[in-house]
Amino acid sequence: MQQESSPLCAIDITPDLRKQFAYLSGGRGQNGSPIIVFPEFPAFGEIQEREFHNVLTYLTSIPSLSAAGVGFILVIDRRQDRWAAVKGTLLRIAGSFPGNLQLVLVLRPTTLFQRTLSDILFKFNKDEFKMKVPMIMLSSVTELHSYIDRTQLTTELGGTQEYCHEKWISHRTAIEGFALMVKRTAQILQSFGTELAETELPNDIQATSNLLGTHINKKSKMKEDLLVALGQGSRLLESINEPVVRDPDHNMNQDELENLATVQRLLSQLNETERAFDEFWERHKTKLEQCLLLRHFEHNYREVRCLLDQVAERLTAFSEVGISPAHADHIFRELSSHEERVCVLDRAQALAREGDELIQNTHYAEDSIQPKCIELRAVNEELSTYLRAKKDHLLRAIELHHSLERAAKWCDDGIYLLASQPVDKCQSHDGAESALQEIERYLDTAGQNKLTDPSAICRDFETVLNLEFRKVFQKQVSMQEMFEKRRVSLKKLAAKHTRPVQPVAPRPEAIKSPLSSPGESLHTTCPEVLPLQSNRSASMSEEDENLAILRKHVMNELLETERAYVEELLCVLQGYASEMDNPAMASLMPIPLQNKKDVLFGNMPEIYHFHKRTFLRELNWNMLYLQIYEKYCQNKPRSESLWRQCSDCSFFQECQKKLEHKLGLDSYLLKPVQRITKYQLLLKELLKYSKGCEGSEDLQEALTSILGILKAVNDSMHLIAITGYDGNMGDLGRLLMQGSFSVWTEHKKGHAKVKDLARFKPMQRHLFLHEKALLFCKRREENGEGYEKAPSYSFKQSLNMSAVGITENAKGDNKKFEVWCNSREEVYIVQAPTSEVKTTWVKEIRKVLTTQLEAYRGRQGISPLS
C-alpha cells in the first residue's frame, strides 16, 4: 500500500554537507519510526549551528507524514570520539531538533577513560539535555541490535542494509528538481489557461488567424515542456527501480519506497495536469477555429450580399424589351450570358449550406449564422425567380417583336405591291383583273402576318408593349385603307370592261368615207377612252395619297425619335456631366475620373446644342453640321476606357439613382453613335416614298451627305488606330480613302533577296490615302470589348504624294496597280480585293496627283495650258 508522502522541502545541500554528519538510514524501528544516523565525523564541531538545523529540518521532512508522526529514532555513533563531542551533539539535538523524537540511542566512546567519563558525566548532566524521550547510552552495536533489528541498520552499525550516501543525495536532488519542475509546469499551464480563458475573440479574419497561430505555438511550447518533465520523471523512476531491475530479489528500504511513491505521485500529478490542460485546450482551440470559420463566413456573406445587390441592380438594366426581334434576342442572349457568368447565385447557395454545416457542428454563434443563411436563400430565390421572369418577359417580347416584324414586313410588301402595279396596264380588263387578283392573293396572307386583334395583343403582351406596336398597327391600318381603295378602283375598272359586247351592224349613217375626219372616226370607234383617262388620273391621285401617308409616318418617327434623343442628351449632361463639377459629389469620384469630363463625354454638349437649337427646330438637312459626330466617335475609345476603369464607382451609382435610370451611363454614351447611323435609315425610307415628289432631290443629296459623313467617321476611327507614326497626322491633309491590300516591293539597286522573296510572298498592308501622303501600315487585330475590338495599325512606310507616280495596269492581274517613286527605284505593286476597288483607288490617286501638279505649276508661275 502506497504511503502518504510529506511535502518536499527544497533545502540546498552544499558540498560541505556531503561530509555526511547525519543521514536517513532507510530503516525503521519497531513502531515504524524513521531512523536518523549520526555517524562518526572527525570535524563535527566545524558544522555551524544554522547548517546543522537546516540539515535536520530537511531530513525530518523526507519521510511520510504518518512515519514522521510516530517520531524519529536517533542513532548517535560516538565510539571513536570523546565525551565532549557526545555532549555537544546531544545539546544541539535537544536544542533544535525540528521533529518528534521517540528514542535516542548513543554508542558511547570505546576507550576506557572516555567510556568511564561518559557514564559518570551523563548521569550528572542528564537533566541538562532537556529531552522528553528516553536517551540510552550503548556500549556496543550488539546492544544496539537489541533495540533495532539488524535488517534496519546499515553495515557500519552491524546491519545488513546497503547504503550509499552519494546515491541517496543524487536521488533526493533529482526528486526535488523534478518536483520543482512539476510545480512550475503546473503554474505555467495555469497561467496560460487563464490567458486563454480571458482572451477576447477578434472581429476579423486576419486577427483571428494570427491569434489562433499564436496560441497554437504557445501550446506546442507548453507540450514540449510537459514532455521534458515527463521524460525526466520517467528516467528518475527508472533510476530508483534500477536495483530491483538488476536484482529481482532486492528489497527496497522504506526511504527507497517513499522515493518511488513520491516520483510516481509527481508523474501522476503531471499526467493529470496534462490531461486537464489538453481538455481545456481542445475546447479553446475549437472555439477559436469556430471563430475563424465564423469570420470567414461573415466576410463571404458581406461579399456575396454585395454581389447579390449588384446582380439585382444589373438585372434592372435589362428592363428594355428591344426595338426589334434581333435587338430583343440580343438582350435575351446577354441576359443568358449574364446568368451564366453570375456564379454568385451558386456561391450564395453554397455559403448557405456552409452555414448549415456550421450549425450542425454545434457552432457557438448559431443565432448569428442562421438568419444570414435564411436571408441568403431568400435573396437567392428572389433573384432566381426575377431572372426567370425576366427571361420569360423577354421571350414574350421576342414573340411580339416577331409578330410586329411580320406585320411590318407584310405592310411594306403590300405597299411595294401597290407601288409596283403599273397604272396604265390596269386600264384593260385583263390588267385590272390581274391586279385585283394579285391584291386578293396578297390579302389572303393576312391571317398569318397582320395584327388581327389589338385588344387581344394588349391583353397578352401588356408587359412588353411599346411605341413600336402603335406605329406598326397604325401603318397596317393605313395600308389596309390603301388596299381597300385600290381594290375598289380595280373592281370598278374590271366591271366596266366585263360588259357584254353585242355584234351590231353599223348603221349606214355611222359609216364614213375615208375622207372622214380622224377625230370623228376615233370618237365613234373608241367611246371609252375619255372615261379611262379619268380613271387613270384618279388612280395616280390615289398612289400619291398612299405615298404621302407613308412619308408622314417616316417624318413622324424622325421627329419623335429626335425629340427623345435630345431629351436623353440633356438628361445625361445635367445628371452626370454637371454633377462632376458639383462639390458635394467630389468625394464620390475616384482619382482617375477627376478632371476627365471632356474625355468621358467628348463633345456631347456641342452635339446637344446643335440638335436643340438648329436641327430639331428647322430640320433643314444641312448635313455638314453633322460632322461634329466625327469628333465624338474619335473620342469614343478613350471614353469607353475611362468608363470601364471607373464604372463601379459611387459617383455614377449616385447619379443614376438620382435620375432613376434603369440603364447605366454607358448606354447613353452610345446614343450619339446609334443616332448618326439612324439618320441614313430614315432618309432611305423617306426617299423610297418620295420618288417624283418635290424635294426628292434634296433628300437624295442629304442621304449622300450622311453616307459621306458615316464614311468619314469610319475612316477617322481607323486613322486614330495608327501607332508608330512620328509625324503630325494633321500635316498629311484630309484622309481620302483607306483599305486593305496585298503589296509586293521591288528595288532596282541592291536588296536582291528582298525582291525575290517579295515576288512570291506579298505583305498584307492597310493603305491610308491622304491629300499629301500615302501610308502603308500593318493591321493587327486586338482582343477586347466594345471599341477595343477594333484593329490597330502599325506604321511601316510613308510616300510623299508630290514624289509619287502610278501605273494603272500591272502585268498578270487586272486587280493590280503600281505605285512608284524615285524614278521607279522603289516600286510597290498593290493588289486590290476586286477590280472595282482598284479602279476607285487609281482614279482617286490620279486626282491627288493632278491636284499636286496644278499646285506646283501655280507656285512656279506656269499656266495650266502651257
Tab-separated table of C-alpha atoms in Angstrom, residues 51-382:
chain	number	residue	atom	x	y	z
A	51	GLU	CA	23.689	24.354	8.820
A	52	PHE	CA	23.063	21.691	11.474
A	53	HIS	CA	19.471	22.857	11.937
A	54	ASN	CA	18.795	23.067	8.180
A	55	VAL	CA	20.046	19.542	7.546
A	56	LEU	CA	17.957	18.075	10.361
A	57	THR	CA	14.919	20.012	9.159
A	58	TYR	CA	15.489	18.625	5.671
A	59	LEU	CA	15.954	15.021	6.883
A	60	THR	CA	12.822	15.104	9.033
A	61	SER	CA	10.790	16.394	6.062
A	62	ILE	CA	11.589	13.419	3.878
A	63	PRO	CA	9.637	10.515	5.498
A	64	SER	CA	5.910	10.299	5.050
A	65	LEU	CA	3.662	12.282	7.314
A	66	SER	CA	2.465	9.141	9.085
A	67	ALA	CA	6.002	7.881	9.730
A	68	ALA	CA	7.190	11.294	10.890
A	69	GLY	CA	4.185	11.474	13.202
A	70	VAL	CA	5.327	8.316	15.080
A	71	GLY	CA	8.609	10.007	15.891
A	72	PHE	CA	12.237	9.556	14.893
A	73	ILE	CA	14.862	7.230	16.393
A	74	LEU	CA	18.284	8.837	16.533
A	75	VAL	CA	21.392	6.623	16.467
A	76	ILE	CA	24.444	8.668	17.500
A	77	ASP	CA	27.725	6.832	16.847
A	78	ARG	CA	30.491	8.335	19.029
A	79	ARG	CA	32.586	5.253	19.591
A	80	GLN	CA	35.761	6.946	18.365
A	81	ASP	CA	35.008	10.296	19.917
A	82	ARG	CA	35.282	11.938	23.302
A	83	TRP	CA	32.647	12.764	25.851
A	84	ALA	CA	32.812	16.428	24.926
A	85	ALA	CA	31.697	15.613	21.370
A	86	VAL	CA	28.902	13.401	22.690
A	87	LYS	CA	27.696	16.153	24.959
A	88	GLY	CA	27.855	18.764	22.208
A	89	THR	CA	25.826	16.582	19.840
A	90	LEU	CA	23.162	15.886	22.444
A	91	LEU	CA	22.891	19.557	23.344
A	92	ARG	CA	22.455	20.545	19.658
A	93	ILE	CA	19.819	17.896	19.156
A	94	ALA	CA	17.966	18.861	22.317
A	95	GLY	CA	18.079	22.497	21.336
A	96	SER	CA	17.000	22.409	17.669
A	97	PHE	CA	15.642	19.030	16.558
A	98	PRO	CA	12.681	20.011	14.332
A	99	GLY	CA	10.644	16.788	14.541
A	100	ASN	CA	9.143	14.377	17.064
A	101	LEU	CA	11.577	12.106	18.921
A	102	GLN	CA	10.765	8.621	20.064
A	103	LEU	CA	14.154	7.331	21.168
A	104	VAL	CA	17.790	8.444	21.268
A	105	LEU	CA	20.455	5.711	21.176
A	106	VAL	CA	24.088	6.763	21.782
A	107	LEU	CA	27.069	4.488	21.076
A	108	ARG	CA	29.451	5.917	23.651
A	109	PRO	CA	33.266	6.144	23.275
A	110	THR	CA	35.035	2.777	23.356
A	111	THR	CA	38.251	3.842	25.166
A	112	LEU	CA	38.208	3.006	28.812
A	113	PHE	CA	38.762	6.542	30.007
A	114	GLN	CA	36.186	8.113	27.767
A	115	ARG	CA	33.608	5.375	28.451
A	116	THR	CA	34.014	5.812	32.216
A	117	LEU	CA	33.921	9.562	31.885
A	118	SER	CA	30.794	9.459	29.758
A	119	ASP	CA	28.989	7.164	32.238
A	120	ILE	CA	29.704	9.485	35.109
A	121	LEU	CA	29.107	12.768	33.358
A	122	PHE	CA	25.953	11.530	31.576
A	123	LYS	CA	24.291	10.819	34.931
A	124	PHE	CA	25.187	14.222	36.249
A	125	ASN	CA	24.286	16.154	33.044
A	126	LYS	CA	21.192	14.206	32.064
A	127	ASP	CA	18.817	16.967	33.092
A	128	GLU	CA	20.816	19.463	31.102
A	129	PHE	CA	19.754	17.840	27.811
A	130	LYS	CA	16.049	18.520	28.486
A	131	MET	CA	14.835	15.671	26.350
A	132	LYS	CA	11.367	14.233	26.988
A	133	VAL	CA	12.187	10.904	25.315
A	134	PRO	CA	14.363	8.071	26.519
A	135	MET	CA	18.056	8.508	25.865
A	136	ILE	CA	20.061	5.299	26.185
A	137	MET	CA	23.843	5.036	26.293
A	138	LEU	CA	25.056	1.875	24.494
A	139	SER	CA	28.467	0.296	24.825
A	140	SER	CA	28.402	-1.697	21.552
A	141	VAL	CA	26.497	-2.350	18.378
A	142	THR	CA	25.352	-5.627	19.884
A	143	GLU	CA	23.343	-3.690	22.432
A	144	LEU	CA	22.065	-1.526	19.553
A	145	HIS	CA	20.698	-4.640	17.852
A	146	SER	CA	18.518	-5.324	20.852
A	147	TYR	CA	16.689	-2.083	20.139
A	148	ILE	CA	16.728	-2.029	16.323
A	149	ASP	CA	16.674	-5.047	14.071
A	150	ARG	CA	19.871	-5.590	12.099
A	151	THR	CA	17.945	-5.545	8.790
A	152	GLN	CA	17.059	-1.927	9.510
A	153	LEU	CA	20.657	-0.859	10.160
A	154	THR	CA	23.467	-0.072	7.787
A	155	THR	CA	26.612	-2.177	7.603
A	156	GLU	CA	28.696	0.298	9.607
A	157	LEU	CA	26.312	-0.326	12.519
A	158	GLY	CA	26.492	-4.066	12.094
A	159	GLY	CA	23.360	-4.235	9.978
A	160	THR	CA	22.619	-5.800	6.581
A	161	GLN	CA	21.194	-2.770	4.822
A	162	GLU	CA	23.254	-1.321	1.960
A	163	TYR	CA	23.524	2.438	1.905
A	164	CYS	CA	25.355	4.857	-0.457
A	165	HIS	CA	25.167	8.419	0.663
A	166	GLU	CA	26.192	9.837	-2.732
A	167	LYS	CA	23.467	7.854	-4.459
A	168	TRP	CA	20.973	8.956	-1.807
A	169	ILE	CA	21.889	12.618	-2.387
A	170	SER	CA	21.636	12.146	-6.186
A	171	HIS	CA	18.136	10.664	-5.871
A	172	ARG	CA	16.982	13.332	-3.461
A	173	THR	CA	18.355	16.128	-5.683
A	174	ALA	CA	16.699	14.645	-8.763
A	175	ILE	CA	13.389	14.171	-6.949
A	176	GLU	CA	13.373	17.718	-5.647
A	177	GLY	CA	14.323	19.109	-9.064
A	178	PHE	CA	11.552	17.081	-10.647
A	179	ALA	CA	9.073	18.267	-8.028
A	180	LEU	CA	10.064	21.861	-8.695
A	181	MET	CA	9.671	21.291	-12.454
A	182	VAL	CA	6.216	19.783	-11.917
A	183	LYS	CA	5.227	22.750	-9.778
A	184	ARG	CA	6.495	25.319	-12.279
A	185	THR	CA	4.910	23.485	-15.187
A	186	ALA	CA	1.570	23.446	-13.391
A	187	GLN	CA	1.873	27.163	-12.665
A	188	ILE	CA	2.763	27.977	-16.278
A	189	LEU	CA	-0.119	25.884	-17.575
A	190	GLN	CA	-2.454	27.533	-15.107
A	191	SER	CA	-1.264	30.990	-16.182
A	192	PHE	CA	-1.603	30.080	-19.874
A	193	GLY	CA	-5.064	28.658	-19.264
A	194	THR	CA	-6.086	31.894	-17.555
A	195	GLU	CA	-4.706	33.871	-20.514
A	196	LEU	CA	-6.681	31.742	-22.960
A	197	ALA	CA	-9.877	31.998	-20.937
A	198	GLU	CA	-9.621	35.794	-20.744
A	199	THR	CA	-8.809	36.269	-24.459
A	200	GLU	CA	-11.440	38.241	-26.388
A	201	LEU	CA	-12.341	36.842	-29.798
A	202	PRO	CA	-11.228	39.150	-32.663
A	203	ASN	CA	-13.666	40.558	-35.209
A	204	ASP	CA	-11.730	39.973	-38.419
A	205	ILE	CA	-10.177	37.032	-40.242
A	206	GLN	CA	-6.537	38.079	-40.052
A	207	ALA	CA	-6.564	38.863	-36.319
A	208	THR	CA	-8.382	35.601	-35.558
A	209	SER	CA	-5.956	33.613	-37.694
A	210	ASN	CA	-2.977	35.318	-36.033
A	211	LEU	CA	-4.385	34.670	-32.552
A	212	LEU	CA	-5.014	31.007	-33.341
A	213	GLY	CA	-1.495	30.633	-34.679
A	214	THR	CA	-0.011	32.361	-31.629
A	215	HIS	CA	-1.941	30.177	-29.212
A	216	ILE	CA	-1.037	27.005	-31.119
A	217	ASN	CA	2.654	27.949	-30.950
A	218	LYS	CA	2.402	28.629	-27.207
A	219	LYS	CA	0.538	25.381	-26.678
A	220	SER	CA	3.202	23.474	-28.616
A	221	LYS	CA	5.886	25.019	-26.385
A	222	MET	CA	3.873	24.007	-23.315
A	223	LYS	CA	3.573	20.452	-24.612
A	224	GLU	CA	7.318	20.365	-25.193
A	225	ASP	CA	7.915	21.415	-21.572
A	226	LEU	CA	5.457	18.765	-20.400
A	227	LEU	CA	7.206	16.078	-22.417
A	228	VAL	CA	10.555	17.173	-20.996
A	229	ALA	CA	9.149	16.931	-17.431
A	230	LEU	CA	7.543	13.553	-18.106
A	231	GLY	CA	10.790	12.296	-19.604
A	232	GLN	CA	12.762	13.452	-16.600
A	233	GLY	CA	10.275	11.801	-14.220
A	234	SER	CA	10.398	8.542	-16.194
A	235	ARG	CA	14.202	8.469	-16.099
A	236	LEU	CA	14.156	9.190	-12.371
A	237	LEU	CA	11.693	6.353	-11.828
A	238	GLU	CA	13.972	4.010	-13.792
A	239	SER	CA	16.929	5.079	-11.664
A	240	ILE	CA	15.049	4.328	-8.411
A	241	ASN	CA	13.910	0.948	-9.771
A	242	GLU	CA	17.387	0.087	-11.021
A	243	PRO	CA	18.311	-2.192	-8.053
A	244	VAL	CA	15.121	-4.193	-8.477
A	245	VAL	CA	15.679	-4.454	-12.243
A	246	ARG	CA	19.245	-5.577	-11.611
A	247	ASP	CA	18.287	-7.995	-8.832
A	248	PRO	CA	14.646	-9.066	-8.695
A	249	ASP	CA	15.217	-10.349	-5.122
A	250	HIS	CA	16.261	-6.920	-3.934
A	251	ASN	CA	14.025	-5.467	-1.223
A	252	MET	CA	13.744	-1.699	-1.157
A	253	ASN	CA	14.041	0.053	2.130
A	254	GLN	CA	11.411	2.451	3.329
A	255	ASP	CA	13.227	5.528	2.048
A	256	GLU	CA	13.528	3.998	-1.429
A	257	LEU	CA	9.893	3.014	-1.359
A	258	GLU	CA	8.932	6.539	-0.338
A	259	ASN	CA	11.134	7.999	-3.110
A	260	LEU	CA	9.415	5.679	-5.570
A	261	ALA	CA	5.993	6.718	-4.271
A	262	THR	CA	6.956	10.402	-4.481
A	263	VAL	CA	8.080	10.164	-8.091
A	264	GLN	CA	5.011	8.146	-9.037
A	265	ARG	CA	2.816	10.712	-7.337
A	266	LEU	CA	4.538	13.567	-9.189
A	267	LEU	CA	4.214	11.754	-12.525
A	268	SER	CA	0.553	11.087	-11.846
A	269	GLN	CA	0.070	14.734	-10.950
A	270	LEU	CA	1.858	15.772	-14.136
A	271	ASN	CA	-0.247	13.408	-16.263
A	272	GLU	CA	-3.411	14.705	-14.671
A	273	THR	CA	-2.300	18.301	-15.307
A	274	GLU	CA	-1.579	17.435	-18.937
A	275	ARG	CA	-4.956	15.738	-19.365
A	276	ALA	CA	-6.826	18.687	-17.854
A	277	PHE	CA	-4.866	21.137	-19.988
A	278	ASP	CA	-5.457	19.116	-23.160
A	279	GLU	CA	-9.182	19.077	-22.492
A	280	PHE	CA	-9.219	22.813	-21.897
A	281	TRP	CA	-7.040	23.422	-24.948
A	282	GLU	CA	-9.315	21.390	-27.197
A	283	ARG	CA	-12.276	23.460	-26.068
A	284	HIS	CA	-10.372	26.683	-26.570
A	285	LYS	CA	-8.951	25.618	-29.917
A	286	THR	CA	-12.384	24.515	-31.116
A	287	LYS	CA	-13.823	27.894	-30.179
A	288	LEU	CA	-11.015	29.757	-31.938
A	289	GLU	CA	-11.415	27.580	-35.042
A	290	GLN	CA	-15.156	28.164	-34.953
A	291	CYS	CA	-14.479	31.876	-34.580
A	292	LEU	CA	-12.199	31.788	-37.635
A	293	LEU	CA	-14.851	29.886	-39.611
A	294	LEU	CA	-17.415	32.440	-38.465
A	295	ARG	CA	-15.236	35.355	-39.550
A	296	HIS	CA	-14.745	33.717	-42.974
A	297	PHE	CA	-18.489	33.101	-43.190
A	298	GLU	CA	-19.272	36.701	-42.240
A	299	HIS	CA	-16.704	38.046	-44.723
A	300	ASN	CA	-18.061	35.863	-47.513
A	301	TYR	CA	-21.603	36.804	-46.518
A	302	ARG	CA	-20.866	40.521	-46.829
A	303	GLU	CA	-19.103	39.940	-50.142
A	304	VAL	CA	-21.872	37.726	-51.559
A	305	ARG	CA	-24.580	40.062	-50.278
A	306	CYS	CA	-22.902	42.980	-52.056
A	307	LEU	CA	-22.615	40.915	-55.244
A	308	LEU	CA	-26.265	39.918	-54.990
A	309	ASP	CA	-27.209	43.585	-54.705
A	310	GLN	CA	-25.088	44.317	-57.772
A	311	VAL	CA	-26.761	41.462	-59.660
A	312	ALA	CA	-30.173	42.783	-58.681
A	313	GLU	CA	-29.171	46.263	-59.835
A	314	ARG	CA	-27.718	44.872	-63.041
A	315	LEU	CA	-30.880	42.888	-63.751
A	316	THR	CA	-32.922	46.077	-63.572
A	317	ALA	CA	-30.896	47.283	-66.558
A	318	PHE	CA	-32.495	44.508	-68.589
A	319	SER	CA	-35.856	46.219	-68.393
A	320	GLU	CA	-35.765	47.052	-72.108
A	321	VAL	CA	-37.666	44.756	-74.430
A	322	GLY	CA	-35.776	45.854	-77.531
A	323	ILE	CA	-36.803	47.630	-80.675
A	324	SER	CA	-36.663	44.611	-82.981
A	325	PRO	CA	-36.564	40.812	-82.795
A	326	ALA	CA	-32.801	40.888	-83.240
A	327	HIS	CA	-32.446	43.520	-80.524
A	328	ALA	CA	-34.705	41.618	-78.133
A	329	ASP	CA	-32.891	38.383	-78.937
A	330	HIS	CA	-29.588	40.159	-78.297
A	331	ILE	CA	-30.860	41.348	-74.916
A	332	PHE	CA	-32.065	37.809	-74.164
A	333	ARG	CA	-28.675	36.338	-75.076
A	334	GLU	CA	-26.934	38.999	-72.995
A	335	LEU	CA	-29.199	38.124	-70.085
A	336	SER	CA	-28.488	34.405	-70.554
A	337	SER	CA	-24.775	35.130	-70.803
A	338	HIS	CA	-25.028	37.299	-67.705
A	339	GLU	CA	-26.830	34.450	-65.952
A	340	GLU	CA	-24.014	32.054	-66.874
A	341	ARG	CA	-21.387	34.491	-65.633
A	342	VAL	CA	-23.286	35.238	-62.450
A	343	CYS	CA	-21.897	32.440	-60.299
A	344	VAL	CA	-22.834	34.452	-57.225
A	345	LEU	CA	-26.210	32.664	-57.071
A	346	ASP	CA	-24.455	29.297	-56.788
A	347	ARG	CA	-21.996	30.865	-54.391
A	348	ALA	CA	-24.855	32.136	-52.225
A	349	GLN	CA	-26.382	28.649	-52.108
A	350	ALA	CA	-23.002	27.131	-51.235
A	351	LEU	CA	-22.482	29.717	-48.496
A	352	ALA	CA	-25.917	28.951	-47.039
A	353	ARG	CA	-25.012	25.242	-46.982
A	354	GLU	CA	-21.727	26.138	-45.329
A	355	GLY	CA	-23.678	27.998	-42.643
A	356	ASP	CA	-25.912	24.952	-42.151
A	357	GLU	CA	-22.833	22.784	-41.621
A	358	LEU	CA	-21.531	25.204	-39.010
A	359	ILE	CA	-24.840	24.998	-37.175
A	360	GLN	CA	-24.900	21.193	-37.430
A	361	ASN	CA	-21.411	21.120	-35.922
A	362	THR	CA	-22.809	22.945	-32.852
A	363	HIS	CA	-21.202	26.284	-33.609
A	364	TYR	CA	-21.387	28.677	-30.694
A	365	ALA	CA	-22.749	31.501	-32.919
A	366	GLU	CA	-25.785	29.662	-34.279
A	367	ASP	CA	-28.058	32.630	-33.506
A	368	SER	CA	-25.917	34.823	-35.779
A	369	ILE	CA	-25.417	32.313	-38.605
A	370	GLN	CA	-28.964	31.052	-39.076
A	371	PRO	CA	-30.604	34.419	-40.002
A	372	LYS	CA	-27.879	35.025	-42.591
A	373	CYS	CA	-28.487	31.612	-44.172
A	374	ILE	CA	-32.207	32.322	-44.315
A	375	GLU	CA	-31.575	35.735	-45.889
A	376	LEU	CA	-29.151	34.301	-48.468
A	377	ARG	CA	-31.659	31.686	-49.564
A	378	ALA	CA	-34.472	34.237	-49.693
A	379	VAL	CA	-32.493	36.748	-51.790
A	380	ASN	CA	-31.156	33.957	-53.990
A	381	GLU	CA	-34.660	32.632	-54.608
A	382	GLU	CA	-35.946	36.135	-55.258
